[in-house]
């Protein structure tokens, strides 16, 4: 049963990327670095 959920999650993720719903990991890390530096 979990295999079906994994496939559905992968398909949903591919659709989110196609729709532009994602964050660039370099941008996320840069944001985290800025937040940490201000504390």
Backbone as CSV, one residue per row, in Angstrom:
resi,resn,N_x,N_y,N_z,CA_x,CA_y,CA_z,C_x,C_y,C_z
1,UNK,0.819,-1.199,0.000,0.000,0.000,0.000,0.859,1.258,0.000
2,UNK,1.971,1.234,0.694,2.832,2.412,0.740,3.435,2.733,-0.621
3,UNK,3.643,1.699,-1.434,4.212,1.944,-2.753,3.295,2.849,-3.569
4,UNK,2.010,2.648,-3.469,1.069,3.504,-4.186,1.139,4.939,-3.702
5,UNK,1.266,5.135,-2.400,1.371,6.480,-1.837,2.658,7.145,-2.306
6,UNK,3.746,6.386,-2.371,5.019,6.933,-2.844,4.905,7.408,-4.287
7,UNK,4.247,6.624,-5.112,4.063,6.998,-6.515,3.205,8.260,-6.603
8,UNK,2.141,8.315,-5.851,1.264,9.485,-5.876,2.005,10.732,-5.390
9,UNK,2.815,10.599,-4.346,3.599,11.736,-3.850,4.597,12.208,-4.898
10,UNK,5.228,11.286,-5.604,6.178,11.646,-6.652,5.467,12.377,-7.784
11,UNK,4.307,11.896,-8.172,3.543,12.561,-9.233,3.095,13.949,-8.804
12,UNK,2.659,14.066,-7.557,2.230,15.364,-7.037,3.416,16.332,-7.008
13,UNK,4.579,15.835,-6.608,5.777,16.668,-6.579,6.178,17.134,-7.968
14,UNK,6.102,16.241,-8.942,6.419,16.626,-10.316,5.465,17.710,-10.810
15,UNK,4.196,17.588,-10.449,3.216,18.592,-10.866,3.490,19.929,-10.186
16,UNK,3.859,19.900,-8.914,4.178,21.140,-8.211,5.362,21.843,-8.871
17,UNK,6.381,21.084,-9.246,7.536,21.669,-9.925,7.106,22.261,-11.262
18,UNK,6.304,21.531,-12.014,5.821,22.021,-13.299,5.006,23.304,-13.136
19,UNK,4.296,23.423,-12.024,3.481,24.604,-11.750,4.292,25.746,-11.145
20,UNK,5.597,25.517,-10.920,6.461,26.554,-10.355,6.391,26.654,-8.850
21,UNK,5.845,25.645,-8.197,5.682,25.654,-6.744,6.867,24.943,-6.083
22,UNK,7.988,25.620,-6.064,9.167,25.039,-5.429,10.096,26.164,-5.002
23,UNK,11.054,25.846,-4.149,12.057,26.794,-3.699,13.429,26.272,-4.103
24,UNK,14.258,27.153,-4.600,15.621,26.789,-4.944,16.410,26.573,-3.648
25,UNK,17.090,25.456,-3.534,17.782,25.115,-2.296,18.854,26.143,-1.940
26,UNK,19.532,26.706,-2.930,20.535,27.734,-2.651,19.894,28.960,-2.016
27,UNK,18.695,29.327,-2.467,17.982,30.462,-1.879,17.554,30.160,-0.447
28,UNK,17.103,28.944,-0.199,16.695,28.547,1.153,17.884,28.618,2.105
29,UNK,19.013,28.097,1.676,20.212,28.118,2.522,20.667,29.556,2.771
30,UNK,20.633,30.397,1.746,21.013,31.803,1.916,20.080,32.496,2.903
31,UNK,18.783,32.232,2.821,17.823,32.810,3.778,18.131,32.330,5.193
32,UNK,18.421,31.054,5.349,18.742,30.515,6.676,20.014,31.159,7.224
33,UNK,21.018,31.327,6.380,22.254,31.976,6.811,21.996,33.402,7.296
34,UNK,21.129,34.147,6.573,20.796,35.522,6.978,20.058,35.526,8.323
35,UNK,19.148,34.609,8.499,18.391,34.541,9.760,19.329,34.224,10.914
36,UNK,20.196,33.263,10.732,21.132,32.874,11.787,22.077,34.015,12.113
37,UNK,22.539,34.739,11.101,23.492,35.827,11.303,22.872,36.982,12.107
38,UNK,21.558,37.140,12.048,20.924,38.254,12.765,20.566,37.905,14.202
39,UNK,20.818,36.693,14.603,20.470,36.301,15.978,21.644,36.386,16.880
